[in-house]
PDB file of C-alpha atoms and ligand atoms in Angstrom:
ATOM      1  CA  UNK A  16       0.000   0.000   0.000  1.00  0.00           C
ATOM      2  CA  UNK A  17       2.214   2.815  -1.225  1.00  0.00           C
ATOM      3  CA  UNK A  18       1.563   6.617  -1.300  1.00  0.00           C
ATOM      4  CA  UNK A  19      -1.149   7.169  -4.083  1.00  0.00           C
ATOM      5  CA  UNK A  20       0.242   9.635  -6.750  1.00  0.00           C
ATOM      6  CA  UNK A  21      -1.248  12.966  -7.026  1.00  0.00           C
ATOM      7  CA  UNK A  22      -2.814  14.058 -10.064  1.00  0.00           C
ATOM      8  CA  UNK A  23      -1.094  17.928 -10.909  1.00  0.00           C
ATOM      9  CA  UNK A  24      -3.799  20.084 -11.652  1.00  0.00           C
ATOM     10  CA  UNK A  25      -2.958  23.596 -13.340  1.00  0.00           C
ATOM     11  CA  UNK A  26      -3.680  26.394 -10.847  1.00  0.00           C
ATOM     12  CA  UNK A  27      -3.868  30.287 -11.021  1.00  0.00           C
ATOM     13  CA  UNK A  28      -1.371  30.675  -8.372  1.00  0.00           C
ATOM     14  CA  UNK A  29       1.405  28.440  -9.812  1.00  0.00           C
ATOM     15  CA  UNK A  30       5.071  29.420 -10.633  1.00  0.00           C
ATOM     16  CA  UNK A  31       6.367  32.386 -10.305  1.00  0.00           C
ATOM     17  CA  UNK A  32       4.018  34.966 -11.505  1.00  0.00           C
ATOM     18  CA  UNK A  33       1.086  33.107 -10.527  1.00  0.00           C
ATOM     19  CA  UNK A  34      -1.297  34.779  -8.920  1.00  0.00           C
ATOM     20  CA  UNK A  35      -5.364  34.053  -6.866  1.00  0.00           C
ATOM     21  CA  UNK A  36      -7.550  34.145  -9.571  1.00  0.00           C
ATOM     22  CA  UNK A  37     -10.664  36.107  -7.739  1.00  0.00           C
ATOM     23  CA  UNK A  38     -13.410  34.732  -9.445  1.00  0.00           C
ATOM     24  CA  UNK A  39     -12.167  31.097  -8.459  1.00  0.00           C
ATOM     25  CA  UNK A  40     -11.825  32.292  -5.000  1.00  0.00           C
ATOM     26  CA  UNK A  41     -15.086  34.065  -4.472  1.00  0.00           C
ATOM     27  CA  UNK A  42     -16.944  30.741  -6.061  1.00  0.00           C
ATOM     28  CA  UNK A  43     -14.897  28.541  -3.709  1.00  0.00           C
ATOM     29  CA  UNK A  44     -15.926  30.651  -0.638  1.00  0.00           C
ATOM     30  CA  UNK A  45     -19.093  29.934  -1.571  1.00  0.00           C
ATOM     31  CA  UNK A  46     -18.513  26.293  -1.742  1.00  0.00           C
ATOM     32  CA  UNK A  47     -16.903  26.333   2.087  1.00  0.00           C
ATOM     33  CA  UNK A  48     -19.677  28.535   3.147  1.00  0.00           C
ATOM     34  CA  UNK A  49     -22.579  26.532   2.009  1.00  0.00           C
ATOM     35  CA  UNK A  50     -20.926  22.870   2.398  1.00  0.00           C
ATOM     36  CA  UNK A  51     -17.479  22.920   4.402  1.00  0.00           C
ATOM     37  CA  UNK A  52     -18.040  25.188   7.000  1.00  0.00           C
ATOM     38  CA  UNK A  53     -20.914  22.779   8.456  1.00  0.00           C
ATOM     39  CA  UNK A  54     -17.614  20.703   9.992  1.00  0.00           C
ATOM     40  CA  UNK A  55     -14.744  22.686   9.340  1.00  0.00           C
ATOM     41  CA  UNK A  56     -13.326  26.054  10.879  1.00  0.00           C
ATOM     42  CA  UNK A  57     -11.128  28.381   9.338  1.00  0.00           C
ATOM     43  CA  UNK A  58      -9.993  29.927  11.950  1.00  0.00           C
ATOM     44  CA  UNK A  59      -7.381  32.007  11.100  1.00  0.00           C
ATOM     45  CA  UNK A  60      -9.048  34.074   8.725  1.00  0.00           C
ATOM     46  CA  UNK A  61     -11.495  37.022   9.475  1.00  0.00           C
ATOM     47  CA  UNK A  62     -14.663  37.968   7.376  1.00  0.00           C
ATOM     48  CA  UNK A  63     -12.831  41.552   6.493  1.00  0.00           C
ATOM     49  CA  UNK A  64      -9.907  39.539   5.050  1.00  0.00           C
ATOM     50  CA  UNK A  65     -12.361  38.714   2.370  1.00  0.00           C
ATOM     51  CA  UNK A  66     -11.689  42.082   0.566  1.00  0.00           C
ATOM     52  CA  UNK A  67      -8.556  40.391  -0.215  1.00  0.00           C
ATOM     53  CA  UNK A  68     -10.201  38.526  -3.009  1.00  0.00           C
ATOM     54  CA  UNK A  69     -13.313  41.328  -4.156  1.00  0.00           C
ATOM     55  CA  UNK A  70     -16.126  40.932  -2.104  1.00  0.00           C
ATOM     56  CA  UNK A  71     -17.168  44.152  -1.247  1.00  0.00           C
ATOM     57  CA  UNK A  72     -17.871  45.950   2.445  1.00  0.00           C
ATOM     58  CA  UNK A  73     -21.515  45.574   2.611  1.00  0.00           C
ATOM     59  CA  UNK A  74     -21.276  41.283   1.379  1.00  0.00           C
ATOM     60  CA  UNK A  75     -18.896  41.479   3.811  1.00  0.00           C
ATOM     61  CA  UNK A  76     -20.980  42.834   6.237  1.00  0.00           C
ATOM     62  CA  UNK A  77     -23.839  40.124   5.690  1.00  0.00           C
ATOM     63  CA  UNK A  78     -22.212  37.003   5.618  1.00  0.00           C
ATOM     64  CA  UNK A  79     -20.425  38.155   9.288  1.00  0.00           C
ATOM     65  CA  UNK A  80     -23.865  38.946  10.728  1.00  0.00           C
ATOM     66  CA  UNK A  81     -24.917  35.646   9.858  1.00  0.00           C
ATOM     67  CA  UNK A  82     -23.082  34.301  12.998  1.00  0.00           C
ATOM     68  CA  UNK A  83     -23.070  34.772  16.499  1.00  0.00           C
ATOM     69  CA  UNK A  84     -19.815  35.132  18.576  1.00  0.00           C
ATOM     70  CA  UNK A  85     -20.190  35.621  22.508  1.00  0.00           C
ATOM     71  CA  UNK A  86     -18.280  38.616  23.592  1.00  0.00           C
ATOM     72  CA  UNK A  87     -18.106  40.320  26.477  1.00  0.00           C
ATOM     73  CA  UNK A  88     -17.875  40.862  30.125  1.00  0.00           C
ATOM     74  CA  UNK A  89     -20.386  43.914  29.779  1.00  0.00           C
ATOM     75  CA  UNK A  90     -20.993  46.056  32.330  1.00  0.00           C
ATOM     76  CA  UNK A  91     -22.644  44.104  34.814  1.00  0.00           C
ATOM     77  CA  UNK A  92     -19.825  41.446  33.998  1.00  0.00           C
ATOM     78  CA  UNK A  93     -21.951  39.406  31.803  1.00  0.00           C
ATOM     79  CA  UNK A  94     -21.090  37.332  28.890  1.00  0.00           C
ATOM     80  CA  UNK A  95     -23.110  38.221  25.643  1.00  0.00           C
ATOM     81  CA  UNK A  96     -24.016  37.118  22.330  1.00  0.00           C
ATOM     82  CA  UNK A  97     -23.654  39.502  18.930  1.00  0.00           C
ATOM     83  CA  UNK A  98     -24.070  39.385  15.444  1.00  0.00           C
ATOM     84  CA  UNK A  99     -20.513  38.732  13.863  1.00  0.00           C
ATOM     85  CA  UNK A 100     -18.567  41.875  12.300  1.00  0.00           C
ATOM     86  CA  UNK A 101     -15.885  42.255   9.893  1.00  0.00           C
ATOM     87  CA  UNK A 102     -13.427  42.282  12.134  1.00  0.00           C
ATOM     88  CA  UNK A 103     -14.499  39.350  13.759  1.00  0.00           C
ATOM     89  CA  UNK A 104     -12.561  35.883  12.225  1.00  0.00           C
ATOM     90  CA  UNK A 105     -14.589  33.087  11.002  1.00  0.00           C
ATOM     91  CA  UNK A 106     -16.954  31.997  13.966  1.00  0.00           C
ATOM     92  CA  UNK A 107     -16.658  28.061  14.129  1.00  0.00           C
ATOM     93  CA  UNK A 108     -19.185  25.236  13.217  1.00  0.00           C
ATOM     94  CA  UNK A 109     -18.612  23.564  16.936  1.00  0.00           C
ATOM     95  CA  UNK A 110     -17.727  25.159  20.609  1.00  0.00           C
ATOM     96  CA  UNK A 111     -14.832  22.882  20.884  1.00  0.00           C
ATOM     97  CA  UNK A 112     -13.043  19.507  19.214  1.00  0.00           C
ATOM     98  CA  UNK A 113     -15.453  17.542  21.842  1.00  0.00           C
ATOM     99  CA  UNK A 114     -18.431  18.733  20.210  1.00  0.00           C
ATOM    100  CA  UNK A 115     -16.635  18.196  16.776  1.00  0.00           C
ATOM    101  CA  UNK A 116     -15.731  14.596  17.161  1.00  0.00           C
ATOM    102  CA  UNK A 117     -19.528  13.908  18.204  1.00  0.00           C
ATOM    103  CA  UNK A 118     -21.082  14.968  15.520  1.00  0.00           C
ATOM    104  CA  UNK A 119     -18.490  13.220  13.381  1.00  0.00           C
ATOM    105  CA  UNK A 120     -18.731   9.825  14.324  1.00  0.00           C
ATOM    106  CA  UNK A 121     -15.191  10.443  17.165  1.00  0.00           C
ATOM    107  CA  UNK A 122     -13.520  12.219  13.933  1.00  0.00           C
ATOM    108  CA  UNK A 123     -12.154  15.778  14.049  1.00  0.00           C
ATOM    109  CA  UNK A 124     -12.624  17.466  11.422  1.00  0.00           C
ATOM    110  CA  UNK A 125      -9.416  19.849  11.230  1.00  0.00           C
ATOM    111  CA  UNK A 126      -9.198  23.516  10.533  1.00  0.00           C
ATOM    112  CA  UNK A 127      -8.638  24.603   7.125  1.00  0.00           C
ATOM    113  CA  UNK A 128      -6.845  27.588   7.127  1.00  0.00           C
ATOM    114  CA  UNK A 129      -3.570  26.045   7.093  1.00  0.00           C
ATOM    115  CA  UNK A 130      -4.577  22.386   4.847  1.00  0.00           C
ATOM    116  CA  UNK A 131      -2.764  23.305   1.819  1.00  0.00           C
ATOM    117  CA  UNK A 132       0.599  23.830   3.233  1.00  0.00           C
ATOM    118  CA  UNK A 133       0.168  21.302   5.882  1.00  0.00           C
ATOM    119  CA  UNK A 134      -0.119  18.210   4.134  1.00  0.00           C
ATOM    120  CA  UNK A 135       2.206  17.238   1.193  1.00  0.00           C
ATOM    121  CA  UNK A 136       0.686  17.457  -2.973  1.00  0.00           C
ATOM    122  CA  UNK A 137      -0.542  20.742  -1.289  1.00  0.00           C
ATOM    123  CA  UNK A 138      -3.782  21.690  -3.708  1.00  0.00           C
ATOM    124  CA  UNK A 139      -3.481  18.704  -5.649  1.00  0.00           C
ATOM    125  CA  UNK A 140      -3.898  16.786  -2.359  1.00  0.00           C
ATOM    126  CA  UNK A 141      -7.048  18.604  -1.045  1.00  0.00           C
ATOM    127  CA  UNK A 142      -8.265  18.655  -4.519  1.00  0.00           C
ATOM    128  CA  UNK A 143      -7.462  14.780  -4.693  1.00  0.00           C
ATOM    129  CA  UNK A 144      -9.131  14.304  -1.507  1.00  0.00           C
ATOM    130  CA  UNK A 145     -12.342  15.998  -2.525  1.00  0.00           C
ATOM    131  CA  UNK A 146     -12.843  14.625  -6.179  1.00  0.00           C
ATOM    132  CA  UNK A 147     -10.835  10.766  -4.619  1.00  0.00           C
ATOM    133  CA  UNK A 148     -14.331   9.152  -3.305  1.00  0.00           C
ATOM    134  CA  UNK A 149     -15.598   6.103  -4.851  1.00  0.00           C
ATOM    135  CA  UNK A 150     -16.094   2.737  -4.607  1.00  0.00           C
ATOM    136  CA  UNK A 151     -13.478   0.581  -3.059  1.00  0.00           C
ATOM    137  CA  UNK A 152     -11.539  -2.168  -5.116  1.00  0.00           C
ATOM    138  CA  UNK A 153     -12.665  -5.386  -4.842  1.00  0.00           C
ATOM    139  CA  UNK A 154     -11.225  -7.341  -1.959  1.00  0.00           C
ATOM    140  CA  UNK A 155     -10.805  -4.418   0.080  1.00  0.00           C
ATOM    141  CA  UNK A 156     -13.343  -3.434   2.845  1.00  0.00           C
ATOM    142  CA  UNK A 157     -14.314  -0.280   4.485  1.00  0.00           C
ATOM    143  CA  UNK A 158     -14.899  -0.402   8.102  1.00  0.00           C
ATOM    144  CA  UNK A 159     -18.529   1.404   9.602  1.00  0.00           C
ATOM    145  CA  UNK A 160     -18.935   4.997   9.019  1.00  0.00           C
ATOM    146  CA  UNK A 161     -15.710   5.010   7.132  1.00  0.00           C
ATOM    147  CA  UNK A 162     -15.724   6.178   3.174  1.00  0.00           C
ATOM    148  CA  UNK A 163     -13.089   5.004   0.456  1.00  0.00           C
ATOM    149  CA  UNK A 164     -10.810   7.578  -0.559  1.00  0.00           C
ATOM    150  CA  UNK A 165      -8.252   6.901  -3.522  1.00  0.00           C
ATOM    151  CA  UNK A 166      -6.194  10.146  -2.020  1.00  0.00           C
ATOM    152  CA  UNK A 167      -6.077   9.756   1.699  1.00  0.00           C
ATOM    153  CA  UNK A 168      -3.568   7.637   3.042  1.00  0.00           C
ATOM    154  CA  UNK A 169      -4.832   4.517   4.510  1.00  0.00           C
ATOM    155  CA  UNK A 170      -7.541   5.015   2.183  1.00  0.00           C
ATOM    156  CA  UNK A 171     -10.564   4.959   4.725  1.00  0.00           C
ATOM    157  CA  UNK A 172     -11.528   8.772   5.562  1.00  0.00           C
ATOM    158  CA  UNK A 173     -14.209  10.151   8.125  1.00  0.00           C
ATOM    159  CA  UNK A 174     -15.401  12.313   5.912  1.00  0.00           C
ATOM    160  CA  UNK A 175     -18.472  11.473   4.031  1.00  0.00           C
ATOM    161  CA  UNK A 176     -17.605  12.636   0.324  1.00  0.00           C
ATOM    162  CA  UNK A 177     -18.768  16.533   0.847  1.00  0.00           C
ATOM    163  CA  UNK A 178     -19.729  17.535  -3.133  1.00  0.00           C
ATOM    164  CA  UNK A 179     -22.033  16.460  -5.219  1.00  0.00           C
ATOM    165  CA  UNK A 180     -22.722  17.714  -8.825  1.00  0.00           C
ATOM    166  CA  UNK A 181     -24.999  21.007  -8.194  1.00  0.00           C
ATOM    167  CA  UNK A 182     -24.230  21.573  -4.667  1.00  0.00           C
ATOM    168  CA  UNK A 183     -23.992  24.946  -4.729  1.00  0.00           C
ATOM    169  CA  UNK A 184     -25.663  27.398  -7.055  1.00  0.00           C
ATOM    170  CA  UNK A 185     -22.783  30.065  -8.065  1.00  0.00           C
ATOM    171  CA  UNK A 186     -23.625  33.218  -7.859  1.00  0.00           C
ATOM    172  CA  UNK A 187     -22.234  34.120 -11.338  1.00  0.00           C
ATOM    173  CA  UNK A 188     -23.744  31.115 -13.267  1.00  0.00           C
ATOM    174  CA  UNK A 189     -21.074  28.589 -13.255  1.00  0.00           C
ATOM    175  CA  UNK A 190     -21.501  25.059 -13.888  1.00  0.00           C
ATOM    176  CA  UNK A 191     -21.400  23.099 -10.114  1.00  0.00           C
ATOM    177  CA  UNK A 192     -19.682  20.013 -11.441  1.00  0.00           C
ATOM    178  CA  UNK A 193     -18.338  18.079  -8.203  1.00  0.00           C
ATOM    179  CA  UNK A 194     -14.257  18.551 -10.167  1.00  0.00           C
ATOM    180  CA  UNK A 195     -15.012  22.593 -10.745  1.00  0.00           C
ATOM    181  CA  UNK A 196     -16.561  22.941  -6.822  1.00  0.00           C
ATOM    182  CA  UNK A 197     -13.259  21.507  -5.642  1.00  0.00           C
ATOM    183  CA  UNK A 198     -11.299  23.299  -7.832  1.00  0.00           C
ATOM    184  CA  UNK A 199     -12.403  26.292  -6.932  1.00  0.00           C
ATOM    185  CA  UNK A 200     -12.797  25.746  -2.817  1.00  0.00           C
ATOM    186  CA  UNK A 201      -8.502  24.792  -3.502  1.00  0.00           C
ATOM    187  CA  UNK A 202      -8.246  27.913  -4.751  1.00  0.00           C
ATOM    188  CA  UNK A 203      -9.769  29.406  -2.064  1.00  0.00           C
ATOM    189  CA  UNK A 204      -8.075  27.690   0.675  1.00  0.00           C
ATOM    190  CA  UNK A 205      -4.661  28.551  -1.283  1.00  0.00           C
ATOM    191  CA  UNK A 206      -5.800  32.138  -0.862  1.00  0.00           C
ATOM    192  CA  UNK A 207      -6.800  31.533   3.023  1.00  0.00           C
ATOM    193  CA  UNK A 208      -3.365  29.655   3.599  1.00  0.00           C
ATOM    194  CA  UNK A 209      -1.092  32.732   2.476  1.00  0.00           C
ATOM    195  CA  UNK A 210      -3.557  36.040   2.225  1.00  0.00           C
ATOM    196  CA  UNK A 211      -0.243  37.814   1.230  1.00  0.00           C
ATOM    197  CA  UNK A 212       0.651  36.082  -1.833  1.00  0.00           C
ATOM    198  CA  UNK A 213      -0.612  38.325  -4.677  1.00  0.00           C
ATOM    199  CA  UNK A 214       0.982  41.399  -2.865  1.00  0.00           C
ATOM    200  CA  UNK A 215       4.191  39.157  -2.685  1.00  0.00           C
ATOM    201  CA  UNK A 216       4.550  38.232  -5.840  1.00  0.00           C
ATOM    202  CA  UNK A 217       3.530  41.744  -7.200  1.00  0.00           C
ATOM    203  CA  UNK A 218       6.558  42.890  -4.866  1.00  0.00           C
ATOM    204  CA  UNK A 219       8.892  40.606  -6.407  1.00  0.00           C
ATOM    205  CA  UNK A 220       8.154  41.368  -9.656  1.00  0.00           C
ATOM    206  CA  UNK A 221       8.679  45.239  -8.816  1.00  0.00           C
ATOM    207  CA  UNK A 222      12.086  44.140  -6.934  1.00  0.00           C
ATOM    208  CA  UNK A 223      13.270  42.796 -10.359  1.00  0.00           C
ATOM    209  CA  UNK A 224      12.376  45.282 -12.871  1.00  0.00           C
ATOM    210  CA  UNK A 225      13.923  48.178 -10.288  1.00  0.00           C
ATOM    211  CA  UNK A 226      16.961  46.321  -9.742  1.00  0.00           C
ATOM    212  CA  UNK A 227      17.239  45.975 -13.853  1.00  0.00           C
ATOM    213  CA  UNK A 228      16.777  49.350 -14.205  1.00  0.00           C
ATOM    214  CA  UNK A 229      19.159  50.090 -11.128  1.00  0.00           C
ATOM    215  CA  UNK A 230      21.801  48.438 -13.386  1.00  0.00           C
ATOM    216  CA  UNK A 231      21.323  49.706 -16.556  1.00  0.00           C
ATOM    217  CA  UNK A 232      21.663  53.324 -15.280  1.00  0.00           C
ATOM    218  CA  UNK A 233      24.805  52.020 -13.067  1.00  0.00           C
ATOM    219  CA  UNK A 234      26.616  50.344 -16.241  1.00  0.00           C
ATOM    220  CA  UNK A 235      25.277  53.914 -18.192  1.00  0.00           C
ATOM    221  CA  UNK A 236      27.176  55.885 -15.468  1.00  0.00           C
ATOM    222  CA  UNK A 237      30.003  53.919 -15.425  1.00  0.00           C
ATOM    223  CA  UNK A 238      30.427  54.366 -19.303  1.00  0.00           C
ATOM    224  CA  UNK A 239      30.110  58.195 -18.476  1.00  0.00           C
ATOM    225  CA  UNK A 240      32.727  58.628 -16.156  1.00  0.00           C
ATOM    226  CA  UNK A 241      35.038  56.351 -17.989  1.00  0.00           C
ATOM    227  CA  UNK A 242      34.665  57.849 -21.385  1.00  0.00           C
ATOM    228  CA  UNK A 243      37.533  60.356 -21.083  1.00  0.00           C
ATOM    229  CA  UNK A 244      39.949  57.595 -19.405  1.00  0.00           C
ATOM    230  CA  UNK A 245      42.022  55.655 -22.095  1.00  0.00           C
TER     231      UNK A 245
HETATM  232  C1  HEM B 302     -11.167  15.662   6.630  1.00  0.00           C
HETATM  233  C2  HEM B 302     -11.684  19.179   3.310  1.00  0.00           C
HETATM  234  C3  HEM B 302     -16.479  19.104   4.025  1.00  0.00           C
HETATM  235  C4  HEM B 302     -15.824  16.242   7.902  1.00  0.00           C
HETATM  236  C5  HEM B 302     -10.918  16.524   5.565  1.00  0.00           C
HETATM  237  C6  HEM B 302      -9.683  16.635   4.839  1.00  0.00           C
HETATM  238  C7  HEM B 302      -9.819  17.638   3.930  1.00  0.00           C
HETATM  239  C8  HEM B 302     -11.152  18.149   4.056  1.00  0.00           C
HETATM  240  C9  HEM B 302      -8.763  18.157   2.941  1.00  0.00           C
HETATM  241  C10 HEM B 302      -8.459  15.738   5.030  1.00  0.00           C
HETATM  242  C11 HEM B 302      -7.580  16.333   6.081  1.00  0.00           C
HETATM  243  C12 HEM B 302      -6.366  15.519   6.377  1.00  0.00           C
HETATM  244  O1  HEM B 302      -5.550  15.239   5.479  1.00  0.00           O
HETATM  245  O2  HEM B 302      -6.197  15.216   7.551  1.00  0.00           O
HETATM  246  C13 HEM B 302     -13.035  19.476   3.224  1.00  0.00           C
HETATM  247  C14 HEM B 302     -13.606  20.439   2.298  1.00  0.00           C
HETATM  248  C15 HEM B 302     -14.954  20.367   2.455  1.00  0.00           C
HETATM  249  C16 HEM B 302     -15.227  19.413   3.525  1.00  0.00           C
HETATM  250  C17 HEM B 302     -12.802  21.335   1.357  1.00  0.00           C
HETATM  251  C18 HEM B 302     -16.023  21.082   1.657  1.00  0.00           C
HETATM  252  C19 HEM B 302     -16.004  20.994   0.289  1.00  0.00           C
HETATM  253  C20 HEM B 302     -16.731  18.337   5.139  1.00  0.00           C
HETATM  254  C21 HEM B 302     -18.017  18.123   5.745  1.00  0.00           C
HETATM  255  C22 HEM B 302     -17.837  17.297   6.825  1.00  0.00           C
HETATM  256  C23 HEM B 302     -16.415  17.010   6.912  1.00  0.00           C
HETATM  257  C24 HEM B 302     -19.322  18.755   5.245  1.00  0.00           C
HETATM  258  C25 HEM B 302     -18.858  16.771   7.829  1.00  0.00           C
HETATM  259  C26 HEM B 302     -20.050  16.261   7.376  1.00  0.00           C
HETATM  260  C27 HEM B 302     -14.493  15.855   7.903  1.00  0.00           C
HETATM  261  C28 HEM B 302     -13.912  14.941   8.870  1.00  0.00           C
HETATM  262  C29 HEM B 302     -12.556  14.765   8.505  1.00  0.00           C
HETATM  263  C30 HEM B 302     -12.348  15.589   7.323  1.00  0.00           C
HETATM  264  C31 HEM B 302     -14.633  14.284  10.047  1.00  0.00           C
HETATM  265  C32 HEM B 302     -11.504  13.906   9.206  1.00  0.00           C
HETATM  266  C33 HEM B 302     -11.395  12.620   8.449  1.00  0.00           C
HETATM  267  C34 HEM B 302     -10.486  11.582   9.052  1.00  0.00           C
HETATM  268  O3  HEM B 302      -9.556  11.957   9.788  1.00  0.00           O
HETATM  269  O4  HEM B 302     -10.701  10.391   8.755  1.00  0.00           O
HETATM  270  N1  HEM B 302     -11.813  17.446   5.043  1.00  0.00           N
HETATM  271  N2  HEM B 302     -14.037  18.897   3.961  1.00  0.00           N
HETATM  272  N3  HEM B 302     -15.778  17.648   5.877  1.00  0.00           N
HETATM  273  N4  HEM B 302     -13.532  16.236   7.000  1.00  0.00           N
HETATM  274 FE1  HEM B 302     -13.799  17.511   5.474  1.00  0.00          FE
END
């Protein structure tokens, strides 16, 4: 039972000017916010960060006051419940990994801000993981409440296979095939994993083209001062 090999899949953000493609990242965080998000947290991201990849102030606004946090003491040293805000990050499906494993059969569910660069094949592995349900080989059983996965290792994953074709009805028309919804939630999570990317790259690629231009006008200089000297 080796490692099963990843299948590369061509992403936005590959190589070096690779960069989120927005439209891929707004569908996908509609795919974690109508399917994922019912077991997963992403809790290192806040609903403001979502600017990041074009959804504006006031969608902003409505999707955090669609949640509850408790905050608090007030005044009278109580603990309180709110309406999310922007600044708030992305309230949790369960109170704490008890509550978590119960409602997933003893399985924790982990946090997906981080997947991508935890686990090796990066998006091609939570890609592989999402689109790697089917039936098991013959010969080989599943035990209860377990699912075959061709992508996770050991092959037998808590999770009960998340997409289906249709889904989720994008908001700009989009077909919800089961391969494009977990395209496009990768993409997302890629974003989530490194919210500094695009800027990073864009960076780099200024670096460059000064530091070109920095020596061009240092070798013209040079040729200046020199031109009298024989
Ligand atoms: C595991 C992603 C939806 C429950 C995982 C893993 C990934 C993932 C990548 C494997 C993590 C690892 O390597 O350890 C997603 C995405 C979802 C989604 C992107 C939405 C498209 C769901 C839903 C549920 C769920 C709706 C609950 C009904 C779990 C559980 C595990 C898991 C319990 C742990 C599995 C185990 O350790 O055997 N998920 N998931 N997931 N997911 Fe999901």
């Amino acid at each position: 039972e080796g490692e099963p090999a990843l299948e590369h899949q061509r992403w936005s953000f590959d190589g070096f000017f690779g960069t989120i493609d927005q439209a891929a990242a707004q569908r996908g965080f509609q795919v974690y916010h109508d399917v994922c998000a019912a077991c997963h947290s992403l809790s290192l991201v806040a609903y403001r960060n979502l600017s990041d990849i074009g959804i504006s102030e006031d969608q902003i606004k409505t999707i955090a006051a669609q949640y509850n946090v408790t905050d608090g003491p007030n005044d009278n040293g109580d603990m309180f419940e709110r309406p999310a805000r922007p600044s708030d990050k992305f309230v949790p499906p369960f109170a704490n990994a008890n509550a978590a494993r119960a409602a997933n059969n003893g399985a924790l569910p982990p946090d997906l801000s981080l997947i991508v660069k935890a686990r090796k094949g990066g998006p091609d592995y939570v890609y592989g993981i999402l689109t790697g349900f089917g039936e098991p080989p013959a010969g080989v059983t599943v035990a209860d409440g377990m699912h075959y996965n061709a992508v996770f290792p050991g092959h037998q994953i808590a999770m009960p296979p998340p997409l289906s074709d249709g889904a989720v009805t994008y908001a700009d028309g989009t077909e919800a095939s089961v391969h494009q919804m977990a395209h496009d939630v990768t993409t997302f999570l890629e974003w989530a994993s490194e919210p500094e990317l695009d800027e990073r790259k864009k960076m780099g690629v200024k670096v460059i083209l000064f530091l070109i231009a920095l020596t061009g006008f240092a070798y013209a200089v040079k040729r200046k001062v020199w031109a009298e000297v024989h």
